[in-house]
PDB file of C-alpha atoms and ligand atoms in Angstrom:
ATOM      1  CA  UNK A   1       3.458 -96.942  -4.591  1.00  0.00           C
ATOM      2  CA  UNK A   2       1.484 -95.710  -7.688  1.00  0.00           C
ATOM      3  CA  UNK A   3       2.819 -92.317  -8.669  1.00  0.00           C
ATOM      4  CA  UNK A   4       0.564 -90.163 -11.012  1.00  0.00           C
ATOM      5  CA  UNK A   5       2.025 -88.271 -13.877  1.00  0.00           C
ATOM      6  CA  UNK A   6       2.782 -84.617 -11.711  1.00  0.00           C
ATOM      7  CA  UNK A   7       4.043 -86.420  -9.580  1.00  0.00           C
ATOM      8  CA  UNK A   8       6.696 -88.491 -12.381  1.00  0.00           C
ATOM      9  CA  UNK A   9       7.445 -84.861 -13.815  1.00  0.00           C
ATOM     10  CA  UNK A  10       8.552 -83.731 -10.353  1.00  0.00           C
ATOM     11  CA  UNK A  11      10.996 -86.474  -9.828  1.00  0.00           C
ATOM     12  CA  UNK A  12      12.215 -85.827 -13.495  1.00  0.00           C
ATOM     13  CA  UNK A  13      12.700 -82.334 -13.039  1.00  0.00           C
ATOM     14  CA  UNK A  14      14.531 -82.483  -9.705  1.00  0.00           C
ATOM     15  CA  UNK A  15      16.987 -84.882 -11.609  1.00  0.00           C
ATOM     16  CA  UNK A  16      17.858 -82.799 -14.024  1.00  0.00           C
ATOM     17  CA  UNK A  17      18.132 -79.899 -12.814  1.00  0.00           C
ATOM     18  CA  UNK A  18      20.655 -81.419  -9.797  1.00  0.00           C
ATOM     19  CA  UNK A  19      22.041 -82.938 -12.931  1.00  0.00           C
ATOM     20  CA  UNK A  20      22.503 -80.074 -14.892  1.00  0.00           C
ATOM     21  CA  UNK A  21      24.313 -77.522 -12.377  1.00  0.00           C
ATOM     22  CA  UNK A  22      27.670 -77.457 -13.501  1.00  0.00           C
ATOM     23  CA  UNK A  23      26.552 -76.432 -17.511  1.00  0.00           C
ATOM     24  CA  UNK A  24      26.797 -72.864 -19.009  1.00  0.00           C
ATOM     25  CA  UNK A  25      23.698 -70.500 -19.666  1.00  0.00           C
ATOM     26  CA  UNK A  26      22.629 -71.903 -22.277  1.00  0.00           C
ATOM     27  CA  UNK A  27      22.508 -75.384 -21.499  1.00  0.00           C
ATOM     28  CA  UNK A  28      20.892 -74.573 -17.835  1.00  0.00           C
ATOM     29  CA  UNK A  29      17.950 -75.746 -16.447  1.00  0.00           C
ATOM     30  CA  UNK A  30      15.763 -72.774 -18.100  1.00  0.00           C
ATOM     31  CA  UNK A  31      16.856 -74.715 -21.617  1.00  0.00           C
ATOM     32  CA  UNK A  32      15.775 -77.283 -20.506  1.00  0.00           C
ATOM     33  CA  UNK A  33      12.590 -76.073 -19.901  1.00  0.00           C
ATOM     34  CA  UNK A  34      11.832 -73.836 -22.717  1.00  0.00           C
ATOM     35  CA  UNK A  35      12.435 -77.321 -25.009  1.00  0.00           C
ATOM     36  CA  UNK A  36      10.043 -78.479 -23.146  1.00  0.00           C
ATOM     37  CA  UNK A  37       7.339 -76.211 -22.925  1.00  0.00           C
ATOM     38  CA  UNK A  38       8.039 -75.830 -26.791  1.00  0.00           C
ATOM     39  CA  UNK A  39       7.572 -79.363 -27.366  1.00  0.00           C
ATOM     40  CA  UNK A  40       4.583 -79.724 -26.221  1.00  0.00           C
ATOM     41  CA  UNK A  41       3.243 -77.006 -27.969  1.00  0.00           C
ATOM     42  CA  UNK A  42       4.398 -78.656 -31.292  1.00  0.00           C
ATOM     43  CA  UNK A  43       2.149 -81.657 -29.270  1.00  0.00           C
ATOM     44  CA  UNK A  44      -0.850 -79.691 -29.003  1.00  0.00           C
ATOM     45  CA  UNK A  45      -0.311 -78.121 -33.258  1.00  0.00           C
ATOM     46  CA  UNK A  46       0.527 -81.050 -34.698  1.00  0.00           C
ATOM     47  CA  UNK A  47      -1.561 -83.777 -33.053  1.00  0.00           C
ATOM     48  CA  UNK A  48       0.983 -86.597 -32.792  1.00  0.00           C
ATOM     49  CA  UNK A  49       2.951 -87.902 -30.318  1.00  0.00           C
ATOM     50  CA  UNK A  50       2.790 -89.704 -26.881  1.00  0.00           C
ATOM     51  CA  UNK A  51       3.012 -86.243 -24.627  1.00  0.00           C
ATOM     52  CA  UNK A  52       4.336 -87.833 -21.727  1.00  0.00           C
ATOM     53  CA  UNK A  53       6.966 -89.303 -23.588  1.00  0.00           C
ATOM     54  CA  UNK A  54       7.870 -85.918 -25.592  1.00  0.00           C
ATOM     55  CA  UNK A  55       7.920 -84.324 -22.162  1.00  0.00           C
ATOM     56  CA  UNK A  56      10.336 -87.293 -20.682  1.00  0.00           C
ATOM     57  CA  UNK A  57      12.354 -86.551 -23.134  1.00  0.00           C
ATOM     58  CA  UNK A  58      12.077 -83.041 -23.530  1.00  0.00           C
ATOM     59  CA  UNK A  59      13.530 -82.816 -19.775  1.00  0.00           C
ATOM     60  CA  UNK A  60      16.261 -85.316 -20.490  1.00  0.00           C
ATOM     61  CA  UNK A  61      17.356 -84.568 -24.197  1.00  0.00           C
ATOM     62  CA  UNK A  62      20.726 -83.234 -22.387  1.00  0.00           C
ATOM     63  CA  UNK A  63      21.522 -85.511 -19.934  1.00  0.00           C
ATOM     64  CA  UNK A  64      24.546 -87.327 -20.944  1.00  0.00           C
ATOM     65  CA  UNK A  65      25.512 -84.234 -23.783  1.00  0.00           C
ATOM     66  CA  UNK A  66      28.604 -85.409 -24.826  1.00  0.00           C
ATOM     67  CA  UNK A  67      30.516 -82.253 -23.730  1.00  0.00           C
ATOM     68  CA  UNK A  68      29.639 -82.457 -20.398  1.00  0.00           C
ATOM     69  CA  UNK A  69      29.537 -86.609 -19.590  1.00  0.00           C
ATOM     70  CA  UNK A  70      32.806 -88.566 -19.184  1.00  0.00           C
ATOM     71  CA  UNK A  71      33.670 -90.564 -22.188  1.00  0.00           C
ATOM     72  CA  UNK A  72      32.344 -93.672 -20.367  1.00  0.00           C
ATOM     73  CA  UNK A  73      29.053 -92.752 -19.846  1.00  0.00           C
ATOM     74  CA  UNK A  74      28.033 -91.277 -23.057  1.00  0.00           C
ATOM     75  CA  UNK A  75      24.970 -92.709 -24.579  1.00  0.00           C
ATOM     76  CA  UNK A  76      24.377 -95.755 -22.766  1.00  0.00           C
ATOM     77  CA  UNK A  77      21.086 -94.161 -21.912  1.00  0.00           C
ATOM     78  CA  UNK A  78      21.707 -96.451 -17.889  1.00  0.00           C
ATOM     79  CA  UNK A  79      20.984 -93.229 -16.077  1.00  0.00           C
ATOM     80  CA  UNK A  80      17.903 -92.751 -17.470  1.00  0.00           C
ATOM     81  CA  UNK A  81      16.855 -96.311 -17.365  1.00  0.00           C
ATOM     82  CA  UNK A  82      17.199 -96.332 -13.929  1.00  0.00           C
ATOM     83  CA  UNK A  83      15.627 -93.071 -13.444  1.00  0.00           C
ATOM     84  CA  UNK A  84      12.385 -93.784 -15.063  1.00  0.00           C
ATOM     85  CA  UNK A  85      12.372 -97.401 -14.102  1.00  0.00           C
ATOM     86  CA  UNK A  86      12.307 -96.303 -10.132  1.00  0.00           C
ATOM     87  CA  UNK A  87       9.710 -94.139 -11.459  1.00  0.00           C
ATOM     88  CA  UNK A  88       7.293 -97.031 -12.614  1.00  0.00           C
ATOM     89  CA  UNK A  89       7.545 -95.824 -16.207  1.00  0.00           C
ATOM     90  CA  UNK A  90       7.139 -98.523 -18.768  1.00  0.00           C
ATOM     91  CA  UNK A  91      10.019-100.465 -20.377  1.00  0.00           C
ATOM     92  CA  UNK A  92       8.411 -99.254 -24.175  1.00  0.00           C
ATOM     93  CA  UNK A  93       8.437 -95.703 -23.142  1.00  0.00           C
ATOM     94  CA  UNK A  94      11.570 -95.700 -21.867  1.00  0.00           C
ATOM     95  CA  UNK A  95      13.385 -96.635 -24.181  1.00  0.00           C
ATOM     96  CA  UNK A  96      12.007 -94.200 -26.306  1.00  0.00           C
ATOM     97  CA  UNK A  97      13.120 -91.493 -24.167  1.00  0.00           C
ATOM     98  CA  UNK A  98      16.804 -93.588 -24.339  1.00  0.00           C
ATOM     99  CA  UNK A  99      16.798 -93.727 -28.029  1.00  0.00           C
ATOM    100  CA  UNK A 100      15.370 -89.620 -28.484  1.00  0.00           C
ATOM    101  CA  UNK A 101      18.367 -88.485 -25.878  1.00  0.00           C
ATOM    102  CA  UNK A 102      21.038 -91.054 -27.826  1.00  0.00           C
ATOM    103  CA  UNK A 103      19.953 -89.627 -31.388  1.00  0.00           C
ATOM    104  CA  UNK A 104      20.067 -85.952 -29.850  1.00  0.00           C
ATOM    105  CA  UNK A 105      23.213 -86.040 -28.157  1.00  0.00           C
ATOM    106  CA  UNK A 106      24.868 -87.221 -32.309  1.00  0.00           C
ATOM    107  CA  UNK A 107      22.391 -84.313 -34.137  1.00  0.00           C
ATOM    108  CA  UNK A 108      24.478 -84.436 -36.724  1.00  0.00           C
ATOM    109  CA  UNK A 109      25.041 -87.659 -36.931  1.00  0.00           C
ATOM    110  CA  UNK A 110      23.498 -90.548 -39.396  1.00  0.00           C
ATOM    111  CA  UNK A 111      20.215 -91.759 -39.927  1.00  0.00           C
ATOM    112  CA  UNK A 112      19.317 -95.155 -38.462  1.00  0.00           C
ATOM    113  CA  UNK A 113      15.575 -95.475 -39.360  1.00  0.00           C
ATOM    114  CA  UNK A 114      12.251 -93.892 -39.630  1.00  0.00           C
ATOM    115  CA  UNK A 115      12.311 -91.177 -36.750  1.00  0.00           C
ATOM    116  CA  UNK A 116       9.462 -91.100 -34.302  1.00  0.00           C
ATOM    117  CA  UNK A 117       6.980 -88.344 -34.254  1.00  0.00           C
ATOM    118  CA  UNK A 118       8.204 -87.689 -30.226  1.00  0.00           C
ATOM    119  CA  UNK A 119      11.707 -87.450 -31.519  1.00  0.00           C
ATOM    120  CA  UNK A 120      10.698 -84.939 -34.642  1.00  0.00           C
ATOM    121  CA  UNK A 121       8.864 -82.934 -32.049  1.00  0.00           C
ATOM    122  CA  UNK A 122      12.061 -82.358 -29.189  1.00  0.00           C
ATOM    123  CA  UNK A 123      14.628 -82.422 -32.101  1.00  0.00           C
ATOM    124  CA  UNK A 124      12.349 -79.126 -33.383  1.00  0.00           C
ATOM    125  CA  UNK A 125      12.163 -77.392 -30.442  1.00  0.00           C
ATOM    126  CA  UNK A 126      15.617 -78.296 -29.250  1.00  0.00           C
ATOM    127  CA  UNK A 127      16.522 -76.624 -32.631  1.00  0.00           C
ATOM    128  CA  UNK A 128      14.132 -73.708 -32.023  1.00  0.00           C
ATOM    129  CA  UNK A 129      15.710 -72.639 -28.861  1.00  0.00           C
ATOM    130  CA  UNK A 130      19.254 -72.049 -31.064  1.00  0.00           C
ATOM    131  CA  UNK A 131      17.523 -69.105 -33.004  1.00  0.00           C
ATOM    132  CA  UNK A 132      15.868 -66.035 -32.882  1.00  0.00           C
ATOM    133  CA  UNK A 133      16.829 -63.808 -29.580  1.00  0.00           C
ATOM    134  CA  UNK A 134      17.187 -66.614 -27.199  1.00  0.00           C
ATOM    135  CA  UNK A 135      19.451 -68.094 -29.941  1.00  0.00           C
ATOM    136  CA  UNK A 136      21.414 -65.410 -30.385  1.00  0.00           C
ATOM    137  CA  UNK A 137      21.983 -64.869 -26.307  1.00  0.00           C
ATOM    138  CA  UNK A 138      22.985 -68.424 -25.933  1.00  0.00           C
ATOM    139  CA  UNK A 139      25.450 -68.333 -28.943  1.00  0.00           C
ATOM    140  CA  UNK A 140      27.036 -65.419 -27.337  1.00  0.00           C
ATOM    141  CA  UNK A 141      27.094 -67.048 -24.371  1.00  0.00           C
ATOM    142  CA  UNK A 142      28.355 -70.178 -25.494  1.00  0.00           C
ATOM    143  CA  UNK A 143      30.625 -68.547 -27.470  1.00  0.00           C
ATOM    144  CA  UNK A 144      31.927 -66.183 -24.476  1.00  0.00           C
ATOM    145  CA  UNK A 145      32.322 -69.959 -22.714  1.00  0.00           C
ATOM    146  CA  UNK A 146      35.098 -70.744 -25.450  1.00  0.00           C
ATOM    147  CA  UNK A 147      36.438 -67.517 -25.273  1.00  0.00           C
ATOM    148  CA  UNK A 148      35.713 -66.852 -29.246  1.00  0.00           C
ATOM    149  CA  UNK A 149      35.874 -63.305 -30.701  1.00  0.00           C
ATOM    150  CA  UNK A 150      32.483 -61.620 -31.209  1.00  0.00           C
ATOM    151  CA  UNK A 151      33.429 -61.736 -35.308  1.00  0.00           C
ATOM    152  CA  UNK A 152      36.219 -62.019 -37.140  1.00  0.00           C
ATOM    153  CA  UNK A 153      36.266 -60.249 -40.481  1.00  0.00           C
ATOM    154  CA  UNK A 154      38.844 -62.082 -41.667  1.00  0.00           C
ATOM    155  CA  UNK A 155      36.743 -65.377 -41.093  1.00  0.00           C
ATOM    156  CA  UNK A 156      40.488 -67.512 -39.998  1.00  0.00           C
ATOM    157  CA  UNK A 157      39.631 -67.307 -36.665  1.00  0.00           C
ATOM    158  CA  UNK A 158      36.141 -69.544 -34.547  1.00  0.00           C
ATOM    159  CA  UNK A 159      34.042 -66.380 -34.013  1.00  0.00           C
ATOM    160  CA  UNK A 160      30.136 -66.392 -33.039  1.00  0.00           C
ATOM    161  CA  UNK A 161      28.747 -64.672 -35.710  1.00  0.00           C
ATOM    162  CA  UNK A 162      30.565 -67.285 -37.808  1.00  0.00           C
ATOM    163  CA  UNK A 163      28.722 -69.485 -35.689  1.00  0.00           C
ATOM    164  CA  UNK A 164      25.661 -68.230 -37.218  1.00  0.00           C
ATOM    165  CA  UNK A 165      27.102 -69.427 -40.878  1.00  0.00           C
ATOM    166  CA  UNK A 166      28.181 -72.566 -39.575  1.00  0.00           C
ATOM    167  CA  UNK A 167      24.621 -73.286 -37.897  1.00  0.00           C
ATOM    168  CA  UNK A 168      22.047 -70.996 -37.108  1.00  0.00           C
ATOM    169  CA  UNK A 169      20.986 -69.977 -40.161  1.00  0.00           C
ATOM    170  CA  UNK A 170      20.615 -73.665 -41.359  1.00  0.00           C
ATOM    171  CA  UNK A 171      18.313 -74.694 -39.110  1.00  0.00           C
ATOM    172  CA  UNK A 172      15.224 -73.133 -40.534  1.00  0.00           C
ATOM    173  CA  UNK A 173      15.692 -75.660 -43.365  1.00  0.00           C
ATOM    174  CA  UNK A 174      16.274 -79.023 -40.883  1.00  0.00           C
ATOM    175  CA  UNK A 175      12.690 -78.594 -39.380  1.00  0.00           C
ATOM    176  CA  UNK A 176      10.845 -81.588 -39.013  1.00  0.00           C
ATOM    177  CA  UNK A 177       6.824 -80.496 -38.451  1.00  0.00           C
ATOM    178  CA  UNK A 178       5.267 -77.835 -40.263  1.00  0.00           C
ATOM    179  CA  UNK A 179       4.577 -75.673 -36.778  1.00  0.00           C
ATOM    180  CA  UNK A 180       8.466 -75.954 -36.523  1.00  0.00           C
ATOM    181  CA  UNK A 181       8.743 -74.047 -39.671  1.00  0.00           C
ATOM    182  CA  UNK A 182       6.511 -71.664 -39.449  1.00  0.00           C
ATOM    183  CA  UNK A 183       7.939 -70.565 -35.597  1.00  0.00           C
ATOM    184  CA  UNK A 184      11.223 -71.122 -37.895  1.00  0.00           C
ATOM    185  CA  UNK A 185      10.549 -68.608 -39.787  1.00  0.00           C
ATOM    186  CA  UNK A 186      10.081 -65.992 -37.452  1.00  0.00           C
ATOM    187  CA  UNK A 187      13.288 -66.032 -35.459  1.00  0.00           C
ATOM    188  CA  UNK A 188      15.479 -66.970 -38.538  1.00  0.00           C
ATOM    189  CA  UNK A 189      13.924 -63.279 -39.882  1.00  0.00           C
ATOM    190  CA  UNK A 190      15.139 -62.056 -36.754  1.00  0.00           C
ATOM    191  CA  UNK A 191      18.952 -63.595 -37.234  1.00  0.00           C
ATOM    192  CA  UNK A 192      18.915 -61.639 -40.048  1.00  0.00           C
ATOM    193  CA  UNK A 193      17.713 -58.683 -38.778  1.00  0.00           C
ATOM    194  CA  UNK A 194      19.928 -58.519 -36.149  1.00  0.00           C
ATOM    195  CA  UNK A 195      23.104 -59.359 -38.554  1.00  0.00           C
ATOM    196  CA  UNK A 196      22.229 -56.994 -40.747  1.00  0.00           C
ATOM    197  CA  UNK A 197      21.959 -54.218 -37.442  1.00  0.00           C
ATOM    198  CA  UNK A 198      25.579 -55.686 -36.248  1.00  0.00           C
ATOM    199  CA  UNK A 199      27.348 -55.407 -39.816  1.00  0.00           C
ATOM    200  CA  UNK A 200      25.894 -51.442 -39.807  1.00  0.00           C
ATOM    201  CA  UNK A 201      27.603 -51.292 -36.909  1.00  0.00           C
ATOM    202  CA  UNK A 202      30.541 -52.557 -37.391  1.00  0.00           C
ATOM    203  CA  UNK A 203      31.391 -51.399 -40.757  1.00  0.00           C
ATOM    204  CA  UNK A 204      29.369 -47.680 -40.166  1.00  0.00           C
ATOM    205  CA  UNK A 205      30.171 -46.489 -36.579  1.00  0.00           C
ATOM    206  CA  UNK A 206      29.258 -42.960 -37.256  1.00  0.00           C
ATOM    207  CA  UNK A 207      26.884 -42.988 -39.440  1.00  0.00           C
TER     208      UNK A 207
HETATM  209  P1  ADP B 301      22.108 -78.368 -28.526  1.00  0.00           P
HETATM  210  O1  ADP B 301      21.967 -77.876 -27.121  1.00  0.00           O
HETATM  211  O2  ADP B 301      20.945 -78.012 -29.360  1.00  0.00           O
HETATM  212  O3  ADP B 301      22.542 -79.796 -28.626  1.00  0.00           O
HETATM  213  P2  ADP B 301      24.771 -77.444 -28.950  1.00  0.00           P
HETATM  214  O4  ADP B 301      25.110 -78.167 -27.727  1.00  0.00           O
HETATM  215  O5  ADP B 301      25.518 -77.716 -30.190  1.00  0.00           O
HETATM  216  O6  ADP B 301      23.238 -77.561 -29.271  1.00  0.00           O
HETATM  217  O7  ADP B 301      24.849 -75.930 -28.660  1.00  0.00           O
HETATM  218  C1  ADP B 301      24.214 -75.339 -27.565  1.00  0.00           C
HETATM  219  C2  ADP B 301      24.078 -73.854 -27.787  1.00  0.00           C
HETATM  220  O8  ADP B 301      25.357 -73.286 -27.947  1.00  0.00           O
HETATM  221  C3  ADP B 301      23.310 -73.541 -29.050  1.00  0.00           C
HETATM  222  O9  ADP B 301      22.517 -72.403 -28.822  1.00  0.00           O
HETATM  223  C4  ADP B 301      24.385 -73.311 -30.065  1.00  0.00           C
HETATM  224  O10 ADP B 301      23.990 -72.423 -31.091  1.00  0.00           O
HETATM  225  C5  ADP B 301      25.467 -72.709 -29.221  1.00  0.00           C
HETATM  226  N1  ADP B 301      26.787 -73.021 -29.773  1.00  0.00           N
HETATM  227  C6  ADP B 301      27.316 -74.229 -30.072  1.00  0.00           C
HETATM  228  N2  ADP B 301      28.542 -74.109 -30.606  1.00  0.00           N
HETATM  229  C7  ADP B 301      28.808 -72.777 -30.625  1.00  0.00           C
HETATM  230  C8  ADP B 301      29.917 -71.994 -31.065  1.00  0.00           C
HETATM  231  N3  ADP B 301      31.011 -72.534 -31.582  1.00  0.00           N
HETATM  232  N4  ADP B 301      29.820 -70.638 -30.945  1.00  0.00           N
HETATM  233  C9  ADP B 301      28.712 -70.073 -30.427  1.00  0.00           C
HETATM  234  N5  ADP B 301      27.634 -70.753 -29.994  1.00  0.00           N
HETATM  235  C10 ADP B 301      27.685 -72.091 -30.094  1.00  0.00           C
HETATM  236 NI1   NI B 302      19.440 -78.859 -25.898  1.00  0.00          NI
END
């Protein structure tokens, strides 16, 4: 049976999204699919990149997160080989999608090689969707999830607005494509806006 692309995007979505049911709000399936509606966007600015491969992995950038996968199954990409092989995707693509989701999952982690342009394009808008408003809702979510203080003056104890030291405000500067930075811009201005708004609070109640 020859399935056209809609119809390989369907499959992919119903996957993830059964896949994805147990995670918090800010890993849920609406993430999921502002990444990839992002990421093809970057697609579309910057002109590189196999779209059906950014949108693969777009939609499966989470699956087997580390906080959410037991130790076993982390990274060995087998779920999504057998996904997208029953879907009649090629063995090349594939295991580009395997090696974007395996180099997401360790962000931090080291470099092994020249990335690909798919991979600079999901890693961007994976990073996007950590700042400006939505950003700043799914820290506080996330953050609510580990039952952190809002802030902590003091800085000794995790808080999410030390969050926003620790990461946030970072990731303008780890962009990959110059559309990244630019969007960057914009919602990093908007971190600080909105820190500067909570500190007046905080520090100025009556004023
Ligand atoms: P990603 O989904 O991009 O891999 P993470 O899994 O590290 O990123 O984080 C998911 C979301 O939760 C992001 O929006 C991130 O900023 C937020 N987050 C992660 N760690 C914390 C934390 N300690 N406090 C508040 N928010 C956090
Ligand atoms: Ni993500």
């Amino acid at each position: 049976m020859e399935m056209n692309t809609g119809d390989i995007i369907c499959k992919v979505e119903e996957f993830v999204k059964s896949s994805l049911r147990n995670h918090d709000g800010g890993h849920d399936w609406w993430h999921i699919d502002r990444v990839r509606r992002l990421a093809l966007k970057l697609q579309e600015a910057e002109g590189c990149g196999d779209r059906l491969v950014i949108e693969l992995s777009a939609l499966l950038h989470d699956i087997d997160d580390m906080k959410f996968t037991e130790r076993d199954d982390v990274n060995t990409g087998n779920k999504i080989r057998s996904l997208l092989d029953g879907l009649g995707i090629c063995s090349h693509d594939t295991e580009k999608v395997v090696e974007i989701n395996r180099k997401i999952s360790f962000s931090s982690g080291k470099d092994d090689g020249v990335p690909s342009d798919e991979f600079r394009i999901v890693q961007d808008a994976d990073r996007l969707d950590a700042i400006g408003a939505i950003g700043i809702a799914r820290a506080f979510n996330y953050g609510g999830f580990l039952n952190n203080n809002l802030y902590d003056p003091a800085g000794k104890n995790p808080s999410t607005i030390g969050h926003f030291y620790d990461k946030l405000l970072k990731l303008k500067n780890l962009m990959n494509t110059d559309t990244a930075k630019r969007i960057a811009d914009e919602r990093h201005k908007f971190l600080e806006l909105f820190l500067n708004e909570f500190y007046k609070e905080w520090n100025r109640p009556d004023l």
